Amino acid sequence: MPLTIGLTYDLRSEYLAEGFSEEETAEFDRDDTVAAVDAALQALGHRTERIGHGRKLAAALVAGRRWDLVFNIAEGLYGIGREAQVPALLDMYRIAYTFSDPLVMSLTLHKGMTKRVIRDAGVPTADFFVAETPADARSVAFAGPYFVKPAAEGTGKGVTPDSIVRQKADLAVACRRLIEAFGQPVIIEPYLPGREFTTGIVGTGASARVLGTIEVHLLETAEPGVYSYLNKEECESRVSYTLRRPAEDPVVAEAEAVAMAAWRALGCRDAGRLDLRCDKNGRPLFMEVNPLAGIHPEHSDLPIICSQLGVPYQKLIAWIIESAAARIPSAGGSRGPF
């Protein structure tokens, strides 16, 4: 059924024009990402309207604008709940939208809180410690080497080769650097030296399914040992991605089982991406989930997985709409976020 679909997004070019830095806007979408999503939706027969960021959405709602569904990729700018702001607004007006609800968006932006839920659900993940101050690092109870990063950033922001800390005595300095740079707590984990995977998932609840898994390889041109901000920004020249089949690789099969268990435990919806890394024994562990994964047709991991599987970009968009459309109130969708 053709739908009227609004598009919400944070356009990187708009924020750069306002004077924000490249790193501050790293999670925001490029103009060609919005154009690609818009074109795919129209090719599927839907009518589209570009809305923009959360404040523009608020103004449009107050002005009386409505849509059957909103395709939401807005990341938000301020606060730990920034990815939840657009979903919360749309819940207030009872308008269905793509991807996860405000609870999931707020939870998963904080890597420490997410791992507490994941650990309680019995999903394999590494030890961790959240340091609010540099002095907190003295309380870390597990052995090094360590890996430190901001607790609530994406796209590898704050992740550099200096994120690997060999000695416990050096943790406080590393934590101070990140706390001062990003104004938020730091998560400390054991450094995992094994294979790194990104697993894509589409669907919701019992209908969710693994799309595929790619293994991340850092090239000689990359910063060593870490899937860093710089390596992600310049992935075309620093990183290669290899599609791995679970039937041919038992470690990948185990990684996909971990990813699916985490997806369902957290209540993520429609589509997203989970990052896993193996410990020294080759065991894949949950690292992070991105329920608002990048969706650039060529640059983002989830479409890269589709491309390597031979799944057209338009098909990925269709799967996302199919999953989200079940929540449209006029189609018998849920009365609320539950």
Tab-separated table of C-alpha atoms in Angstrom:
chain	number	residue	atom	x	y	z
A	1	MET	CA	0.000	0.000	0.000
A	2	PRO	CA	1.485	3.393	-0.937
A	3	LEU	CA	2.258	5.462	2.150
A	4	THR	CA	2.955	9.113	2.809
A	5	ILE	CA	6.383	8.964	4.441
A	6	GLY	CA	8.203	11.833	6.139
A	7	LEU	CA	12.001	11.761	6.370
A	8	THR	CA	13.783	12.971	9.499
A	9	TYR	CA	17.553	13.318	9.498
A	10	ASP	CA	20.435	15.472	10.669
A	11	LEU	CA	22.187	16.761	7.575
A	12	ARG	CA	25.936	17.025	8.063
A	13	SER	CA	26.320	19.845	5.541
A	14	GLU	CA	23.832	22.031	7.445
A	15	TYR	CA	25.750	21.679	10.712
A	16	LEU	CA	29.131	22.256	9.019
A	17	ALA	CA	27.703	25.467	7.532
A	18	GLU	CA	26.712	26.526	11.061
A	19	GLY	CA	30.318	26.130	12.223
A	20	PHE	CA	30.310	22.683	13.829
A	21	SER	CA	33.480	20.603	13.299
A	22	GLU	CA	33.988	17.511	11.156
A	23	GLU	CA	34.180	15.303	14.273
A	24	GLU	CA	31.138	16.898	15.918
A	25	THR	CA	29.081	16.097	12.822
A	26	ALA	CA	30.600	12.683	12.098
A	27	GLU	CA	27.425	10.759	12.914
A	28	PHE	CA	25.176	12.940	10.769
A	29	ASP	CA	24.053	12.021	7.289
A	30	ARG	CA	25.377	13.195	3.979
A	31	ASP	CA	23.089	14.798	1.407
A	32	ASP	CA	23.419	11.780	-0.880
A	33	THR	CA	22.279	9.433	1.934
A	34	VAL	CA	18.986	11.300	2.278
A	35	ALA	CA	18.650	11.429	-1.500
A	36	ALA	CA	19.232	7.663	-1.750
A	37	VAL	CA	16.639	6.825	0.924
A	38	ASP	CA	14.153	9.253	-0.658
A	39	ALA	CA	14.679	7.766	-4.125
A	40	ALA	CA	14.309	4.205	-2.835
A	41	LEU	CA	11.063	5.042	-1.042
A	42	GLN	CA	9.648	6.698	-4.158
A	43	ALA	CA	10.723	3.741	-6.303
A	44	LEU	CA	8.717	1.556	-3.924
A	45	GLY	CA	5.650	3.662	-4.737
A	46	HIS	CA	5.516	5.832	-1.604
A	47	ARG	CA	5.019	9.598	-1.427
A	48	THR	CA	7.803	11.323	0.500
A	49	GLU	CA	8.337	14.597	2.317
A	50	ARG	CA	11.748	15.702	3.603
A	51	ILE	CA	11.306	17.088	7.112
A	52	GLY	CA	14.847	17.403	8.519
A	53	HIS	CA	16.074	17.419	12.123
A	54	GLY	CA	14.098	17.168	15.334
A	55	ARG	CA	13.362	20.871	15.721
A	56	LYS	CA	11.949	20.999	12.186
A	57	LEU	CA	9.842	17.953	13.005
A	58	ALA	CA	8.502	19.668	16.125
A	59	ALA	CA	7.553	22.758	14.114
A	60	ALA	CA	5.861	20.646	11.436
A	61	LEU	CA	3.851	18.718	14.027
A	62	VAL	CA	2.706	21.923	15.723
A	63	ALA	CA	1.721	23.258	12.290
A	64	GLY	CA	-0.487	20.206	11.797
A	65	ARG	CA	1.628	18.162	9.383
A	66	ARG	CA	1.069	14.389	9.559
A	67	TRP	CA	2.398	11.312	7.743
A	68	ASP	CA	1.473	7.618	7.653
A	69	LEU	CA	5.043	6.799	8.699
A	70	VAL	CA	8.294	8.631	9.367
A	71	PHE	CA	11.589	7.190	8.116
A	72	ASN	CA	13.785	8.356	10.951
A	73	ILE	CA	17.567	8.517	10.751
A	74	ALA	CA	17.967	11.644	12.922
A	75	GLU	CA	20.836	11.277	15.415
A	76	GLY	CA	20.179	14.437	17.467
A	77	LEU	CA	22.812	16.868	18.672
A	78	TYR	CA	22.692	17.259	22.448
A	79	GLY	CA	22.250	14.995	25.466
A	80	ILE	CA	22.405	11.286	26.251
A	81	GLY	CA	18.851	10.909	24.906
A	82	ARG	CA	19.553	12.660	21.610
A	83	GLU	CA	18.753	9.629	19.445
A	84	ALA	CA	15.462	9.224	21.324
A	85	GLN	CA	14.180	12.764	20.732
A	86	VAL	CA	12.523	12.201	17.336
A	87	PRO	CA	10.981	8.813	18.310
A	88	ALA	CA	9.610	10.400	21.520
A	89	LEU	CA	8.030	13.269	19.589
A	90	LEU	CA	6.442	10.851	17.141
A	91	ASP	CA	5.134	8.658	19.964
A	92	MET	CA	3.540	11.796	21.447
A	93	TYR	CA	1.604	12.332	18.202
A	94	ARG	CA	1.037	8.602	17.646
A	95	ILE	CA	2.832	8.508	14.312
A	96	ALA	CA	4.656	5.304	13.414
A	97	TYR	CA	8.355	5.495	12.546
A	98	THR	CA	11.222	3.292	11.483
A	99	PHE	CA	13.743	1.806	13.898
A	100	SER	CA	13.768	1.548	17.658
A	101	ASP	CA	11.741	3.336	20.313
A	102	PRO	CA	12.994	6.032	22.733
A	103	LEU	CA	13.909	3.555	25.470
A	104	VAL	CA	16.189	1.523	23.204
A	105	MET	CA	17.688	4.627	21.599
A	106	SER	CA	18.582	6.156	24.981
A	107	LEU	CA	19.870	2.907	26.458
A	108	THR	CA	22.058	1.828	23.574
A	109	LEU	CA	23.749	5.207	23.192
A	110	HIS	CA	25.334	4.556	26.594
A	111	LYS	CA	27.692	1.624	26.086
A	112	GLY	CA	28.054	0.885	29.802
A	113	MET	CA	24.321	0.788	30.522
A	114	THR	CA	23.799	-1.382	27.432
A	115	LYS	CA	26.380	-3.904	28.616
A	116	ARG	CA	24.736	-4.077	32.036
A	117	VAL	CA	21.483	-5.164	30.333
A	118	ILE	CA	23.309	-7.495	27.967
A	119	ARG	CA	25.240	-9.117	30.822
A	120	ASP	CA	22.039	-9.572	32.841
A	121	ALA	CA	20.414	-11.232	29.807
A	122	GLY	CA	23.247	-13.754	29.654
A	123	VAL	CA	24.640	-12.537	26.328
A	124	PRO	CA	28.433	-13.030	26.133
A	125	THR	CA	30.288	-9.736	26.559
A	126	ALA	CA	33.625	-8.658	27.989
A	127	ASP	CA	34.210	-7.225	31.457
A	128	PHE	CA	33.773	-3.471	31.664
A	129	PHE	CA	33.998	-0.515	33.994
A	130	VAL	CA	32.501	2.964	33.594
A	131	ALA	CA	34.770	5.744	34.890
A	132	GLU	CA	33.032	9.019	35.726
A	133	THR	CA	36.342	10.610	36.774
A	134	PRO	CA	40.011	9.770	36.066
A	135	ALA	CA	40.429	8.644	39.679
A	136	ASP	CA	37.726	6.002	39.187
A	137	ALA	CA	40.165	4.049	36.990
A	138	ARG	CA	41.935	2.873	40.156
A	139	SER	CA	38.908	0.651	40.855
A	140	VAL	CA	39.160	-1.428	37.663
A	141	ALA	CA	39.294	-5.045	38.834
A	142	PHE	CA	40.272	-6.921	35.658
A	143	ALA	CA	43.692	-7.242	34.069
A	144	GLY	CA	45.036	-5.350	31.066
A	145	PRO	CA	45.748	-4.520	28.378
A	146	TYR	CA	42.725	-2.226	28.331
A	147	PHE	CA	40.591	-0.439	25.778
A	148	VAL	CA	39.076	2.950	26.628
A	149	LYS	CA	36.531	5.010	24.707
A	150	PRO	CA	33.758	7.559	25.367
A	151	ALA	CA	30.659	5.931	26.849
A	152	ALA	CA	28.145	7.579	24.529
A	153	GLU	CA	29.619	8.279	21.099
A	154	GLY	CA	29.341	6.489	17.763
A	155	THR	CA	31.263	6.294	14.481
A	156	GLY	CA	34.453	5.563	16.410
A	157	LYS	CA	34.612	9.083	17.894
A	158	GLY	CA	37.338	9.181	20.532
A	159	VAL	CA	38.788	5.850	19.386
A	160	THR	CA	42.460	6.036	18.349
A	161	PRO	CA	45.547	3.820	18.826
A	162	ASP	CA	45.841	5.554	22.230
A	163	SER	CA	42.615	3.771	23.215
A	164	ILE	CA	44.772	0.703	23.872
A	165	VAL	CA	46.292	1.116	27.361
A	166	ARG	CA	48.891	-1.464	28.412
A	167	GLN	CA	49.301	-0.648	32.105
A	168	LYS	CA	46.673	0.037	34.761
A	169	ALA	CA	48.786	2.920	36.014
A	170	ASP	CA	48.211	4.709	32.690
A	171	LEU	CA	44.417	4.393	32.727
A	172	ALA	CA	43.750	7.614	34.649
A	173	VAL	CA	45.626	9.696	32.047
A	174	ALA	CA	43.717	8.050	29.186
A	175	CYS	CA	40.399	8.573	30.971
A	176	ARG	CA	41.173	12.238	31.690
A	177	ARG	CA	41.936	12.874	28.021
A	178	LEU	CA	38.587	11.457	26.868
A	179	ILE	CA	36.478	12.897	29.694
A	180	GLU	CA	37.835	16.381	28.986
A	181	ALA	CA	37.458	16.012	25.207
A	182	PHE	CA	33.930	14.634	25.176
A	183	GLY	CA	32.441	15.756	28.502
A	184	GLN	CA	31.107	12.312	29.399
A	185	PRO	CA	32.137	9.101	31.217
A	186	VAL	CA	34.564	6.596	29.731
A	187	ILE	CA	34.037	2.862	29.361
A	188	ILE	CA	37.059	0.656	30.088
A	189	GLU	CA	37.143	-2.922	28.768
A	190	PRO	CA	39.819	-5.582	28.292
A	191	TYR	CA	41.460	-5.149	24.883
A	192	LEU	CA	40.141	-7.958	22.666
A	193	PRO	CA	42.889	-9.058	20.239
A	194	GLY	CA	40.817	-11.369	18.014
A	195	ARG	CA	38.733	-11.164	14.840
A	196	GLU	CA	36.222	-8.325	14.516
A	197	PHE	CA	32.780	-8.753	12.960
A	198	THR	CA	29.827	-6.577	12.097
A	199	THR	CA	26.504	-8.401	11.876
A	200	GLY	CA	23.453	-6.884	10.204
A	201	ILE	CA	19.948	-7.749	11.352
A	202	VAL	CA	16.552	-6.923	9.836
A	203	GLY	CA	13.171	-7.307	11.467
A	204	THR	CA	11.632	-7.056	14.906
A	205	GLY	CA	11.198	-9.538	17.767
A	206	ALA	CA	10.451	-13.085	16.642
A	207	SER	CA	10.510	-11.911	12.999
A	208	ALA	CA	14.081	-10.607	13.231
A	209	ARG	CA	16.693	-12.422	11.187
A	210	VAL	CA	20.399	-12.138	10.570
A	211	LEU	CA	21.127	-10.471	7.270
A	212	GLY	CA	24.801	-11.321	7.151
A	213	THR	CA	28.200	-10.777	8.713
A	214	ILE	CA	31.322	-9.064	7.452
A	215	GLU	CA	34.776	-9.359	8.970
A	216	VAL	CA	36.707	-6.116	9.409
A	217	HIS	CA	40.331	-6.137	8.174
A	218	LEU	CA	42.615	-3.189	8.835
A	219	LEU	CA	44.964	-2.523	5.905
A	220	GLU	CA	48.599	-1.422	6.219
A	221	THR	CA	47.429	2.163	5.679
A	222	ALA	CA	45.153	1.978	8.750
A	223	GLU	CA	45.794	2.980	12.322
A	224	PRO	CA	46.847	-0.360	13.862
A	225	GLY	CA	44.777	-2.507	16.208
A	226	VAL	CA	41.640	-0.369	16.394
A	227	TYR	CA	38.590	0.248	14.190
A	228	SER	CA	39.132	3.920	14.934
A	229	TYR	CA	37.349	7.125	13.980
A	230	LEU	CA	39.959	7.858	11.310
A	231	ASN	CA	39.879	4.310	9.946
A	232	LYS	CA	36.070	4.501	9.678
A	233	GLU	CA	36.097	7.978	8.098
A	234	GLU	CA	38.591	6.814	5.455
A	235	CYS	CA	37.442	3.202	5.256
A	236	GLU	CA	37.778	3.028	1.462
A	237	SER	CA	41.591	3.275	1.736
A	238	ARG	CA	42.184	1.849	5.222
A	239	VAL	CA	39.733	-1.042	5.705
A	240	SER	CA	38.520	-4.070	3.769
A	241	TYR	CA	35.369	-6.033	4.528
A	242	THR	CA	34.932	-9.743	3.833
A	243	LEU	CA	31.555	-11.449	3.853
A	244	ARG	CA	31.665	-14.509	6.133
A	245	ARG	CA	29.173	-17.365	5.888
A	246	PRO	CA	28.097	-19.088	9.132
A	247	ALA	CA	27.832	-22.467	7.395
A	248	GLU	CA	31.528	-22.249	6.520
A	249	ASP	CA	32.850	-20.666	9.719
A	250	PRO	CA	31.709	-21.812	13.188
A	251	VAL	CA	33.055	-18.641	14.830
A	252	VAL	CA	30.812	-16.572	12.548
A	253	ALA	CA	27.848	-18.801	13.391
A	254	GLU	CA	28.549	-18.183	17.085
A	255	ALA	CA	28.923	-14.435	16.472
A	256	GLU	CA	25.559	-14.309	14.694
A	257	ALA	CA	23.883	-16.179	17.567
A	258	VAL	CA	25.337	-13.660	20.038
A	259	ALA	CA	24.178	-10.770	17.850
A	260	MET	CA	20.636	-12.093	17.573
A	261	ALA	CA	20.406	-12.749	21.308
A	262	ALA	CA	21.512	-9.170	21.995
A	263	TRP	CA	19.100	-7.711	19.420
A	264	ARG	CA	16.140	-9.474	20.980
A	265	ALA	CA	17.219	-8.854	24.584
A	266	LEU	CA	17.432	-5.118	23.924
A	267	GLY	CA	14.165	-4.950	21.953
A	268	CYS	CA	15.668	-3.393	18.825
A	269	ARG	CA	13.419	-2.960	15.782
A	270	ASP	CA	13.413	-3.038	11.957
A	271	ALA	CA	17.139	-3.069	11.145
A	272	GLY	CA	20.513	-2.376	12.679
A	273	ARG	CA	24.050	-3.517	13.189
A	274	LEU	CA	25.978	-5.174	16.007
A	275	ASP	CA	29.739	-5.162	16.493
A	276	LEU	CA	31.507	-8.184	17.977
A	277	ARG	CA	35.141	-8.986	18.641
A	278	CYS	CA	36.852	-12.213	19.643
A	279	ASP	CA	38.889	-12.592	22.817
A	280	LYS	CA	42.291	-14.301	22.960
A	281	ASN	CA	40.549	-17.693	22.872
A	282	GLY	CA	38.651	-16.871	19.668
A	283	ARG	CA	35.297	-16.466	21.385
A	284	PRO	CA	33.069	-13.725	19.872
A	285	LEU	CA	31.769	-11.200	22.396
A	286	PHE	CA	29.174	-8.453	22.096
A	287	MET	CA	30.764	-5.005	21.919
A	288	GLU	CA	28.133	-2.522	20.723
A	289	VAL	CA	24.782	-2.308	18.984
A	290	ASN	CA	23.749	0.430	16.586
A	291	PRO	CA	19.942	0.460	16.279
A	292	LEU	CA	20.249	3.604	14.115
A	293	ALA	CA	22.937	2.280	11.810
A	294	GLY	CA	24.347	4.297	8.939
A	295	ILE	CA	22.443	3.753	5.734
A	296	HIS	CA	24.550	5.356	3.020
A	297	PRO	CA	24.204	2.925	0.079
A	298	GLU	CA	27.963	2.504	-0.435
A	299	HIS	CA	29.726	3.805	2.682
A	300	SER	CA	27.726	2.316	5.589
A	301	ASP	CA	28.251	-1.179	6.979
A	302	LEU	CA	24.636	-2.380	6.771
A	303	PRO	CA	24.252	-1.593	3.034
A	304	ILE	CA	27.781	-2.961	2.507
A	305	ILE	CA	26.586	-6.295	3.915
A	306	CYS	CA	23.590	-6.171	1.553
A	307	SER	CA	25.813	-5.333	-1.380
A	308	GLN	CA	28.103	-8.286	-0.675
A	309	LEU	CA	25.049	-10.552	-0.415
A	310	GLY	CA	23.689	-9.254	-3.724
A	311	VAL	CA	20.697	-7.618	-2.002
A	312	PRO	CA	19.709	-4.352	-3.759
A	313	TYR	CA	19.614	-1.188	-1.608
A	314	GLN	CA	15.936	-0.726	-2.455
A	315	LYS	CA	15.188	-4.179	-1.025
A	316	LEU	CA	16.816	-3.242	2.299
A	317	ILE	CA	14.643	-0.105	2.472
A	318	ALA	CA	11.576	-2.213	1.623
A	319	TRP	CA	12.343	-4.641	4.486
A	320	ILE	CA	12.668	-1.731	6.924
A	321	ILE	CA	9.340	-0.233	5.804
A	322	GLU	CA	7.641	-3.633	5.955
A	323	SER	CA	8.772	-4.110	9.562
A	324	ALA	CA	7.859	-0.571	10.673
A	325	ALA	CA	4.503	-0.456	8.843
A	326	ALA	CA	3.106	-3.091	11.199
A	327	ARG	CA	3.064	-0.327	13.848
A	328	ILE	CA	0.942	2.143	11.820
A	329	PRO	CA	-2.181	2.702	13.978
A	330	SER	CA	-4.574	2.668	10.973
A	331	ALA	CA	-3.132	-0.695	9.966
A	332	GLY	CA	-3.924	-2.146	13.363
A	333	GLY	CA	-0.542	-1.282	14.861
A	334	SER	CA	0.211	-0.862	18.519
A	335	ARG	CA	-1.565	1.886	20.510
A	336	GLY	CA	1.681	2.716	22.244
A	337	PRO	CA	5.374	1.953	22.433
A	338	PHE	CA	4.717	-1.474	23.898
